Coordinates of C-alpha atoms in Angstrom, one line a residue:
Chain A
X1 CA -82.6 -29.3 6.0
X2 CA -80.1 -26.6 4.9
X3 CA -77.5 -29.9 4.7
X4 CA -76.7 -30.3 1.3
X5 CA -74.5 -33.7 0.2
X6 CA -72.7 -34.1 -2.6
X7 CA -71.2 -37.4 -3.3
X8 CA -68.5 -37.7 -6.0
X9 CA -66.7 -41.3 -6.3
X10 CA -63.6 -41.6 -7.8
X11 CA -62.4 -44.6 -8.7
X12 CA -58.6 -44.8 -9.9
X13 CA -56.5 -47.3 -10.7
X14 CA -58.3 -51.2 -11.1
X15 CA -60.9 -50.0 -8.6
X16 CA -59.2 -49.4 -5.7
X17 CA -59.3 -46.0 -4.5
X18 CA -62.2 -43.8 -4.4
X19 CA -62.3 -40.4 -2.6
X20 CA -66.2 -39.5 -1.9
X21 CA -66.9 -35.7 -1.0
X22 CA -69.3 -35.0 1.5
X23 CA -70.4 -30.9 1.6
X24 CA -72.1 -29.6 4.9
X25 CA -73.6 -27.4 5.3
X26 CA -74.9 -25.2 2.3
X27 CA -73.9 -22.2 4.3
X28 CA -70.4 -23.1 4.7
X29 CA -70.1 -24.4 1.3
X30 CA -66.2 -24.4 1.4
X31 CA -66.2 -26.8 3.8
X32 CA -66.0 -30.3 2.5
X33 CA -65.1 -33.9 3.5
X34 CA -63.2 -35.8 1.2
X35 CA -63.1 -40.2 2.3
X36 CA -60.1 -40.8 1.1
X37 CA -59.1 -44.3 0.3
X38 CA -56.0 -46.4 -0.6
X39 CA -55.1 -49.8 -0.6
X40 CA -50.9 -51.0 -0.7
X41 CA -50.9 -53.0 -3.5
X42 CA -47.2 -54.8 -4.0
X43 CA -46.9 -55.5 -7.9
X44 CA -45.2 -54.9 -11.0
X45 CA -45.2 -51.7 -13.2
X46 CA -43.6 -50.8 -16.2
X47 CA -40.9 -48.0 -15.6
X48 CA -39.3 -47.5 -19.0
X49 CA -40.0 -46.8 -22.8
X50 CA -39.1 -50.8 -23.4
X51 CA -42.1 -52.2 -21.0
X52 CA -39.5 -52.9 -18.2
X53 CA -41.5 -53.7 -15.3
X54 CA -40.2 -53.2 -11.5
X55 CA -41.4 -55.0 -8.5
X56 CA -43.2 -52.2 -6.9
X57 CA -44.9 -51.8 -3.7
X58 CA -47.4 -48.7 -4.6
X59 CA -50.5 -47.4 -3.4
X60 CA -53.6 -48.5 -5.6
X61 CA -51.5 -50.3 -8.1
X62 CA -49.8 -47.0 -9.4
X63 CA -46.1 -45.4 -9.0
X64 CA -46.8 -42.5 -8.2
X65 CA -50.0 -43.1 -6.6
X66 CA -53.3 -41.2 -7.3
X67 CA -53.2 -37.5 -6.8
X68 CA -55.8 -36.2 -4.0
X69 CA -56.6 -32.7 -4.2
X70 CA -58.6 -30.7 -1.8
X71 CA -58.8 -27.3 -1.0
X72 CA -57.4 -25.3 2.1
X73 CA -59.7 -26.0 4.9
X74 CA -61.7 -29.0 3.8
X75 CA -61.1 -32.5 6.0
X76 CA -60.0 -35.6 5.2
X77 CA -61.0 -38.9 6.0
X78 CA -58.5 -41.4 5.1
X79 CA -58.4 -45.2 4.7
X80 CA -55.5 -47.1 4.1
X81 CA -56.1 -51.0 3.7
X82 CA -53.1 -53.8 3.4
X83 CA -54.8 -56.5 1.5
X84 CA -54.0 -60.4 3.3
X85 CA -52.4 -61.0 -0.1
X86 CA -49.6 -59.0 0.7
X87 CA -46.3 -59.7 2.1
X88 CA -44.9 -56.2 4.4
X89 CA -46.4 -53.7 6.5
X90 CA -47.0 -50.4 5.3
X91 CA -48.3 -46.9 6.3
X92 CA -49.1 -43.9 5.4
X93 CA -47.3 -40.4 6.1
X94 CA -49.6 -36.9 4.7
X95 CA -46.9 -34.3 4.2
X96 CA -50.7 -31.7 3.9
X97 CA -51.6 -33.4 7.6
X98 CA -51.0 -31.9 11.0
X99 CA -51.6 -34.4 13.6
X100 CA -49.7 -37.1 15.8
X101 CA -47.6 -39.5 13.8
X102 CA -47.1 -42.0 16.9
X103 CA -51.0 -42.6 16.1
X104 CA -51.4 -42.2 12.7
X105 CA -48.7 -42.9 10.8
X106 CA -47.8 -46.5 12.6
X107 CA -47.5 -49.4 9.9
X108 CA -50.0 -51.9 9.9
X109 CA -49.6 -55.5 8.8
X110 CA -51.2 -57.3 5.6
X111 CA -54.7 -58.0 6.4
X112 CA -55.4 -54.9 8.6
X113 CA -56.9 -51.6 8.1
X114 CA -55.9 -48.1 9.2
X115 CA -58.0 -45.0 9.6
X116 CA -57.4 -41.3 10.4
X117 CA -59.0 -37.7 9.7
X118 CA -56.9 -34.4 9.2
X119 CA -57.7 -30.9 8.2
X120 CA -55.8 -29.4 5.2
X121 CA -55.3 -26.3 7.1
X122 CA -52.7 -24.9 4.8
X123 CA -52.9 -24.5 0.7
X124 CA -50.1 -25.9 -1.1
X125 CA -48.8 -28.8 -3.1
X126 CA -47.3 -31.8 -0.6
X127 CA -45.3 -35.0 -0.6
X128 CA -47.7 -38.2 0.9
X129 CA -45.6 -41.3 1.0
X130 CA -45.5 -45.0 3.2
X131 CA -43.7 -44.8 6.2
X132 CA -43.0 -48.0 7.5
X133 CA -39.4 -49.5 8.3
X134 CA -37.4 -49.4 5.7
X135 CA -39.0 -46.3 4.9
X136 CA -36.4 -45.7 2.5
X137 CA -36.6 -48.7 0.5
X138 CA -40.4 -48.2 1.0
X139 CA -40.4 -45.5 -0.7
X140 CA -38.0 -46.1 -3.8
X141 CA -40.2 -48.9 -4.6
X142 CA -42.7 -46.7 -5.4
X143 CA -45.2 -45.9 -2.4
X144 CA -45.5 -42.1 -2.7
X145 CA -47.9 -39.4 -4.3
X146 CA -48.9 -35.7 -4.3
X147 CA -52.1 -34.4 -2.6
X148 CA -52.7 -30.4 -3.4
X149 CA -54.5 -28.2 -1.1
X150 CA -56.4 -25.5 -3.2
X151 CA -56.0 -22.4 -2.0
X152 CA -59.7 -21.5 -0.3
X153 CA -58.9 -17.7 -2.3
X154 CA -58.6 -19.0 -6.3
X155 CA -57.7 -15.8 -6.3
X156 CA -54.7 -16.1 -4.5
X157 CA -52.7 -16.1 -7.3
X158 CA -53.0 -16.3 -11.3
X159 CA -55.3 -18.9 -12.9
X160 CA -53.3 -21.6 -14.8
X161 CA -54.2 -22.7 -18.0
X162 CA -53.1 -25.8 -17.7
X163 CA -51.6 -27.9 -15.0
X164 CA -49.6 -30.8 -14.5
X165 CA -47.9 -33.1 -11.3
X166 CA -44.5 -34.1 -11.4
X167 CA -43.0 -36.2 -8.8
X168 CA -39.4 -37.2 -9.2
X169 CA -38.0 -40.4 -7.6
X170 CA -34.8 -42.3 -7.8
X171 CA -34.9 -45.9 -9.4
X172 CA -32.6 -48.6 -7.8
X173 CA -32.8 -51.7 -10.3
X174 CA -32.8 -53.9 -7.7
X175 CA -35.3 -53.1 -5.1
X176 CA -34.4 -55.3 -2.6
X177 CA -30.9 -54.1 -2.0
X178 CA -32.1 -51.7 0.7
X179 CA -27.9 -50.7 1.5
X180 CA -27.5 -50.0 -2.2
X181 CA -30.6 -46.9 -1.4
X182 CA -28.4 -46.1 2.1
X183 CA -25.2 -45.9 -0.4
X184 CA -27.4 -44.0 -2.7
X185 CA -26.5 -46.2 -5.6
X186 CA -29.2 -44.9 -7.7
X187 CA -29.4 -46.7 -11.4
X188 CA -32.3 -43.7 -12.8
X189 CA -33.9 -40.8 -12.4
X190 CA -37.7 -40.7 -12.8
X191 CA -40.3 -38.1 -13.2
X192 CA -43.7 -40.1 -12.5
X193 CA -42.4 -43.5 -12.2
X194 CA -41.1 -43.5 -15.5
X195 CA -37.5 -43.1 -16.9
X196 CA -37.7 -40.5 -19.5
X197 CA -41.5 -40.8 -19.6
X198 CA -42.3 -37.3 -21.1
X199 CA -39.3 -37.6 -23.8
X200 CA -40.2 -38.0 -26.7
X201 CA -37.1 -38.5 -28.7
X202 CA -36.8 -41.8 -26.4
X203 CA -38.3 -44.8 -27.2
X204 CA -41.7 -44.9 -25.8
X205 CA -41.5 -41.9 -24.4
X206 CA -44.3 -39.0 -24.1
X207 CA -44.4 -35.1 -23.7
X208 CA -46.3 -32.7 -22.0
X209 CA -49.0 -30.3 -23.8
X210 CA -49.2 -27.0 -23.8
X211 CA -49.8 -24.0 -26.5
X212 CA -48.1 -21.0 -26.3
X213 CA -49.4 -18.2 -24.2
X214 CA -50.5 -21.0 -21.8
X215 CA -49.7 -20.1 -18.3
X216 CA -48.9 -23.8 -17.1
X217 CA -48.5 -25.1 -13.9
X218 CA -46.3 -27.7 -12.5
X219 CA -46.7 -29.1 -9.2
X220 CA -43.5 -30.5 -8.3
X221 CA -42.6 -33.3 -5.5
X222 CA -39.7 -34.5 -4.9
X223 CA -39.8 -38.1 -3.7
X224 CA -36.4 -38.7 -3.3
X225 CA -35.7 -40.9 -1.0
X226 CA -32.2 -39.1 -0.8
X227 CA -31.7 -37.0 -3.9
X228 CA -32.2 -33.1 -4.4
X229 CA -34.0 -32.1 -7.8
X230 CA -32.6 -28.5 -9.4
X231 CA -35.8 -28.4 -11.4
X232 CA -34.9 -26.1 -14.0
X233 CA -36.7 -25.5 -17.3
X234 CA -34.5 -25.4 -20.3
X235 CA -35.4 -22.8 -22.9
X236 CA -37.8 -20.8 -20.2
X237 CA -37.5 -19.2 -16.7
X238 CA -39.8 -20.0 -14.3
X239 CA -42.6 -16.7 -14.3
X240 CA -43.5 -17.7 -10.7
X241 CA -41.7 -20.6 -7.8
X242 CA -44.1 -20.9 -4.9
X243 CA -42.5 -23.0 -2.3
X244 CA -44.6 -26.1 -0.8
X245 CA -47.1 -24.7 -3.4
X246 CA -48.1 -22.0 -1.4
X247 CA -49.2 -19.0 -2.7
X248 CA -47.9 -16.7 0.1
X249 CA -44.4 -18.1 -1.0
X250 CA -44.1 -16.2 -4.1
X251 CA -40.4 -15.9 -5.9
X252 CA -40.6 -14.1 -9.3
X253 CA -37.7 -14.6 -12.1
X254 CA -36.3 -18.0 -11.3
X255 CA -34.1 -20.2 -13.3
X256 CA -33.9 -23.0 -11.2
X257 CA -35.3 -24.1 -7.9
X258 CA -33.6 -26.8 -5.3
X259 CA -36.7 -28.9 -4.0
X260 CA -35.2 -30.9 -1.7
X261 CA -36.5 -34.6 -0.4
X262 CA -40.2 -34.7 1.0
X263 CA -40.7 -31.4 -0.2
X264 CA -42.3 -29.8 -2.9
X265 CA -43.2 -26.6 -4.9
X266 CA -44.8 -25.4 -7.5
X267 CA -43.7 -23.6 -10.8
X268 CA -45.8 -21.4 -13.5
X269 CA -43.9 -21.0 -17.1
X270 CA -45.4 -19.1 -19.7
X271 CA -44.1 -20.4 -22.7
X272 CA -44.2 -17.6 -25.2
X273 CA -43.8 -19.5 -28.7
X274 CA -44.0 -22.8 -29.9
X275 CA -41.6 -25.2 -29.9
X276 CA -39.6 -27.7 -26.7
X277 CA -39.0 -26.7 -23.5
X278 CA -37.4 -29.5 -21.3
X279 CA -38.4 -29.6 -17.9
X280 CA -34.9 -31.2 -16.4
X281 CA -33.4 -31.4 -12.7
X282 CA -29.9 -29.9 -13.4
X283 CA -27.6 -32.3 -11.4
X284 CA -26.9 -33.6 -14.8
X285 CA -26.5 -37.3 -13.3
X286 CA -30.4 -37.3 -12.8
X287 CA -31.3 -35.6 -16.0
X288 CA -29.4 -37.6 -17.9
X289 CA -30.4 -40.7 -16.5
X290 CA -34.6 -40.3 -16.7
X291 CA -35.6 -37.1 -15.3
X292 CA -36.3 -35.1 -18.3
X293 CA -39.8 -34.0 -19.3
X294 CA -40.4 -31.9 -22.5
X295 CA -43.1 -29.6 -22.6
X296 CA -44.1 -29.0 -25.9
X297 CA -45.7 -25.8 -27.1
X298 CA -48.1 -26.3 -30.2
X299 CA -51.5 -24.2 -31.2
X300 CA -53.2 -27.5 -31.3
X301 CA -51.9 -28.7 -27.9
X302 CA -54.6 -31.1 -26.7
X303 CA -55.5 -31.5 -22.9
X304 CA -53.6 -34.1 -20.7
X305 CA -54.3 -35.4 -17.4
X306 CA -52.2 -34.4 -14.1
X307 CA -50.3 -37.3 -14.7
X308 CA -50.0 -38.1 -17.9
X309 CA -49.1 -42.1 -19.0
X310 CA -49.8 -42.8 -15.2
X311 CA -49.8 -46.3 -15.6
X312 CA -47.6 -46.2 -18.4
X313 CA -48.6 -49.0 -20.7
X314 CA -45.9 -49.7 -23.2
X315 CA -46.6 -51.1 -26.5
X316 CA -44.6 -52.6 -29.1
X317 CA -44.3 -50.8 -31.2
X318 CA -44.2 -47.8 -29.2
X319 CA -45.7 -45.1 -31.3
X320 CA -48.6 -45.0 -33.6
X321 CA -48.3 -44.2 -37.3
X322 CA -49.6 -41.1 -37.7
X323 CA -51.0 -39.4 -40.6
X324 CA -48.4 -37.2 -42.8
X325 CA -49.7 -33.2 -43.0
X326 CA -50.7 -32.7 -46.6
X327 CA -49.0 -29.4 -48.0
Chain B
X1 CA -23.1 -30.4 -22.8
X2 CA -24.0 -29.2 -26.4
X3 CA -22.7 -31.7 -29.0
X4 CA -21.4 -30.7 -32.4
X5 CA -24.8 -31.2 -34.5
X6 CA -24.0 -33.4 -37.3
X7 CA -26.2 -32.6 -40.5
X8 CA -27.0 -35.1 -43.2
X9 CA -29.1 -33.1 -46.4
X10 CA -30.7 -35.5 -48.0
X11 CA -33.9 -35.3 -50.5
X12 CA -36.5 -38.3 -51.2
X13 CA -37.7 -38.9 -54.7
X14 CA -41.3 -38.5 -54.2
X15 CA -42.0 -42.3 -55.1
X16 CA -42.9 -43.9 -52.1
X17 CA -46.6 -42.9 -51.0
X18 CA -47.9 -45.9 -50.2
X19 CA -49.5 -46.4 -46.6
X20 CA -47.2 -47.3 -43.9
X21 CA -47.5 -50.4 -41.6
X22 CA -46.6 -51.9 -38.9
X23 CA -44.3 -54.8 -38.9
X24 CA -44.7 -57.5 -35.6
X25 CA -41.9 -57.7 -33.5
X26 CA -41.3 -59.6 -30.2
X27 CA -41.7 -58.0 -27.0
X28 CA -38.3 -58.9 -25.9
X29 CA -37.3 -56.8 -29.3
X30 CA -34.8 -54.2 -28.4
X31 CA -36.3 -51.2 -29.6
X32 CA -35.0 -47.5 -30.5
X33 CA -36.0 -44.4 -31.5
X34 CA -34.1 -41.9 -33.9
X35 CA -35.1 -38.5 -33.9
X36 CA -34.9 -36.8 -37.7
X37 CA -35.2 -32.9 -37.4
X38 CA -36.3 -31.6 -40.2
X39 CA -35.5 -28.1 -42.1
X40 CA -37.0 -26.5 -45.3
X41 CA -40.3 -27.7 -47.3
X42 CA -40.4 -31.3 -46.3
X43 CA -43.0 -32.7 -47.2
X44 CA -42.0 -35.3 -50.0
X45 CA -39.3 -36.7 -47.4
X46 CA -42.0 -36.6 -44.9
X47 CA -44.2 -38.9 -47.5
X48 CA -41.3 -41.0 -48.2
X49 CA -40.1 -41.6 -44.3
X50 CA -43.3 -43.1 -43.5
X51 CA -43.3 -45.2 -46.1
X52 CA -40.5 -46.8 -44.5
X53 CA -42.0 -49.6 -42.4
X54 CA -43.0 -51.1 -45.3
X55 CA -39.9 -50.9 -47.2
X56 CA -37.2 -51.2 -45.0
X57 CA -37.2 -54.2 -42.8
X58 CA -36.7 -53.5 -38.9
X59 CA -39.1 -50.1 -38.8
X60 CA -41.4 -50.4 -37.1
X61 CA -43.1 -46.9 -37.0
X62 CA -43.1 -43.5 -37.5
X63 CA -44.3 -40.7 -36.2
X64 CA -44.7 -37.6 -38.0
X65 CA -47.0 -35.3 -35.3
X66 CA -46.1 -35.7 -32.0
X67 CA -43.0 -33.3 -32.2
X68 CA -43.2 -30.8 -35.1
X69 CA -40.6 -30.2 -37.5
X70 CA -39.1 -34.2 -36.5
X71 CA -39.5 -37.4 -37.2
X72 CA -39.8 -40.4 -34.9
X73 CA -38.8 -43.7 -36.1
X74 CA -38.6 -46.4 -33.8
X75 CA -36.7 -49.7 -35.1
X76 CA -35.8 -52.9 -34.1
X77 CA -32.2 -53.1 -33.6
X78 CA -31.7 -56.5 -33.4
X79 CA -32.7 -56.1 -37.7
X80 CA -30.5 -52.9 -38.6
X81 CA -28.8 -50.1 -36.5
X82 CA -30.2 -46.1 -36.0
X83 CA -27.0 -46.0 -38.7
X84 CA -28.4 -48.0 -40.9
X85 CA -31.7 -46.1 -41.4
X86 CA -29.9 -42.6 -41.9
X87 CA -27.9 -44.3 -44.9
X88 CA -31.1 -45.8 -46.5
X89 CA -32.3 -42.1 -46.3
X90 CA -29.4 -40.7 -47.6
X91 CA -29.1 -43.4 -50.7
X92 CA -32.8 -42.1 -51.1
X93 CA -32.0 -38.5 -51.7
X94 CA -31.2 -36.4 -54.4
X95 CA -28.2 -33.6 -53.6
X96 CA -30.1 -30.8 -55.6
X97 CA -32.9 -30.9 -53.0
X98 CA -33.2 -28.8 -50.6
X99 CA -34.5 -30.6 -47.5
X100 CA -32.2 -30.8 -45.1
X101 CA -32.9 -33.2 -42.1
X102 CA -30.6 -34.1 -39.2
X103 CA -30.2 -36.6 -36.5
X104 CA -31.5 -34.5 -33.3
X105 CA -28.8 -34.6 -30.6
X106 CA -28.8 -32.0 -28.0
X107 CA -28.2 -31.3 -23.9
X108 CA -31.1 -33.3 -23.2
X109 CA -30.4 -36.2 -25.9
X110 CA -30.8 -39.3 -23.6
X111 CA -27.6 -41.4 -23.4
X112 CA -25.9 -40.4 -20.4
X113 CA -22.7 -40.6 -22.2
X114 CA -23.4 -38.5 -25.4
X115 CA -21.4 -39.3 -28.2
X116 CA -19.4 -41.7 -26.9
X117 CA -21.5 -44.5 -27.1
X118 CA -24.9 -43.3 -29.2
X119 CA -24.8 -44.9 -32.4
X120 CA -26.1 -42.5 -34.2
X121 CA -23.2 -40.2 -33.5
X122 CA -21.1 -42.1 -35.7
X123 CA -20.6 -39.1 -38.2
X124 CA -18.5 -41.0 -41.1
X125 CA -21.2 -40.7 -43.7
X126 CA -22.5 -37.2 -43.0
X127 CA -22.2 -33.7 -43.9
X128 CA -21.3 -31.2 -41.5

């Protein structure tokens, strides 16, 4: 009688994902059971400022696909369903997980279902991505996301103001030229499935909220599939680098951080005045070709979503008239 | 990586108020965006800028709030060039103003290969 649930659906993304928490018992109230589930939808998103869209193979209709987030300790029960109407296997790989891969992580074909449970045992932000052959090619088209792992003490570290997920990925124009990935013939750079998404001097492009005095935090994944990300913020330092997200992995001071592919960490920047801080990878060939995100720092910074413009729907025209500030 | 900043003061006669609009365009339409930075007491250019869409063919927004202190104009430029806007801004101003607005170009300005290629790097008809 002491068993208390709690059922919170979720639905993302045209319906197709819902993660339902289940909390038992009321004396262990930490402990939760998150049903996780995804389905491989191969479709089209838009990837740039101009409405280009990309023949994507994603999980729940979404590059990147929708963030889970748990915390340390809690279980997950996770569904991964590959509609008839596709055409390729896929899978699903949890960076957070700990268990056998042989079992788990095995592609299944269109039309079949796969199931498995893990135990976030250890806080932290982490890399979840489809594993099935061509992995590389399944992942540059898309089929990747970030699930964080709370830590079970909040007060494990300082309380963020505000917080945001960034996953960077490489873009290869044509996604079925799987030796082009191997050559790593990359066309873009893209921070959440977008090329310059959160640029707002671009076409289309976006920013990232924040008001100054904000601590804000970034949880960063690096999707690759080959590339290293120097994720450097221009105009800042980082206050706090906490590699795989883990609080225990504290670095104070930094300027720039190498997260490598399939791994992941997670910044804090206090931004102390207004004004634009671009959140860039410093190998300039990536920056310069998508993966720059501007924070902006403004007293009337509204809230944002962990992903912002995730899908990004593109208009034409881009940007909305807006009002001029009487003086 | 930091390009020399090319600055274009220009002032707006305070005559063009009227509500802005947006003009249709295809969706094939290659559209850009020019980023205006602007310095001093603004706020006639800032009236007259948003007027453009309505007065100058190939505009098709402008947004005055997203970044502060900048202008956003996106254009069509299969109608008129990123060039083309900064001169119908400059005809528009008188030199005793002092507004001073500039095309923003920086480290993180977006074409890969700076000033090169970016049209609006052509510096023959501003101020330095």
């Amino acid at each position: 009688m002491f068993i208390i649930r709690l059922y919170q659906g979720l639905v993302f993304a045209a319906g197709l994902a819902t993660i339902t928490s289940v909390t038992i018992p009321s004396t262990l109230a930490l402990a939760k059971t998150h049903e996780v589930s995804m389905t491989a939808v191969e479709t089209e998103v838009v990837i740039d400022g101009s409405g280009e869209k990309y023949a994507a193979w994603t999980f729940n209709g979404q590059m990147p696909g929708p963030v889970v987030r748990v915390t340390e300790g809690d279980t997950v029960k996770f569904t991964l369903t590959n509609p008839a109407t596709n055409k390729y296997p896929h899978a699903m790989d949890f960076h957070a997980a700990e268990i056998d891969f042989l079992k788990n992580y095995r592609a299944i074909n269109a039309g079949e279902t796969i199931e498995y449970t893990f135990v976030a045992k250890k806080p932290g932000i982490f890399f979840y991505h489809c594993g099935a052959p061509p992995m590389i090619q399944h992942i540059a088209r898309g089929m990747f996301g970030a699930i964080i792992v709370d830590p079970k003490n909040a007060k494990a570290w300082a309380k963020a103001d505000r917080e945001y997920v960034l996953i960077q990925s490489e873009h290869f124009k044509n996604p079925e030229d799987v030796q082009g990935m191997f050559d790593r013939k990359f066309d873009g750079i893209m921070f959440n499935g977008g090329i310059f998404k959160y640029h707002p001097f671009v076409s289309g492009g976006g920013k990232l909220d924040a008001k100054p005095g904000e601590r804000v935090r970034i949880y960063f994944v690096n999707a690759g599939p080959n590339e290293f990300s120097a994720f450097h913020p221009i105009g800042e330092i980082w206050d706090n680098v906490y590699e795989s997200g883990n609080p225990a992995n504290k670095l104070t001071g930094v300027q720039t951080y190498v997260v490598g592919p399939g791994s992941a960490a997670t910044f804090d920047v206090v931004v102390e005045s207004a004004g634009a801080y671009p959140l860039v990878t410093h190998s300039l060939t990536g920056a310069l070709r998508g993966a720059i995100a501007v924070l902006l720092a403004s007293p009337d910074a509204k809230p944002q979503p962990l992903m912002p413009m995730v899908p990004w729907k593109v208009s034409v025209p881009q940007t909305e008239i807006t009002p001029v500030p009487m003086q | 990586m930091f390009l020399p900043i090319s600055r274009l003061v220009i002032a707006i006669p305070m005559l063009l108020a009227s509500l802005s609009s947006y003009q249709t365009v295809s969706a094939s339409s290659p559209v850009e965006r020019i980023a205006l930075q602007f310095k001093g007491r603004c706020s006639a250019q800032q009236r007259d800028i948003r007027a453009l869409p309505s007065t100058l063919p190939g505009v098709l927004a402008i947004d005055l709030s997203s970044v502060p202190g900048h202008a956003l104009i996106d254009i069509d430029t299969g109608m008129l060039s990123p060039q083309d806007v900064i001169e119908t801004v400059r005809r528009l101003g008188h030199d005793e103003d002092a507004c001073l607005m500039e095309p923003m170009q920086s480290c993180i300005s977006a074409n890969p290969f700076g000033h090169v290629d970016h049209p609006s790097a052509t510096h023959t008809s501003m101020e330095y």
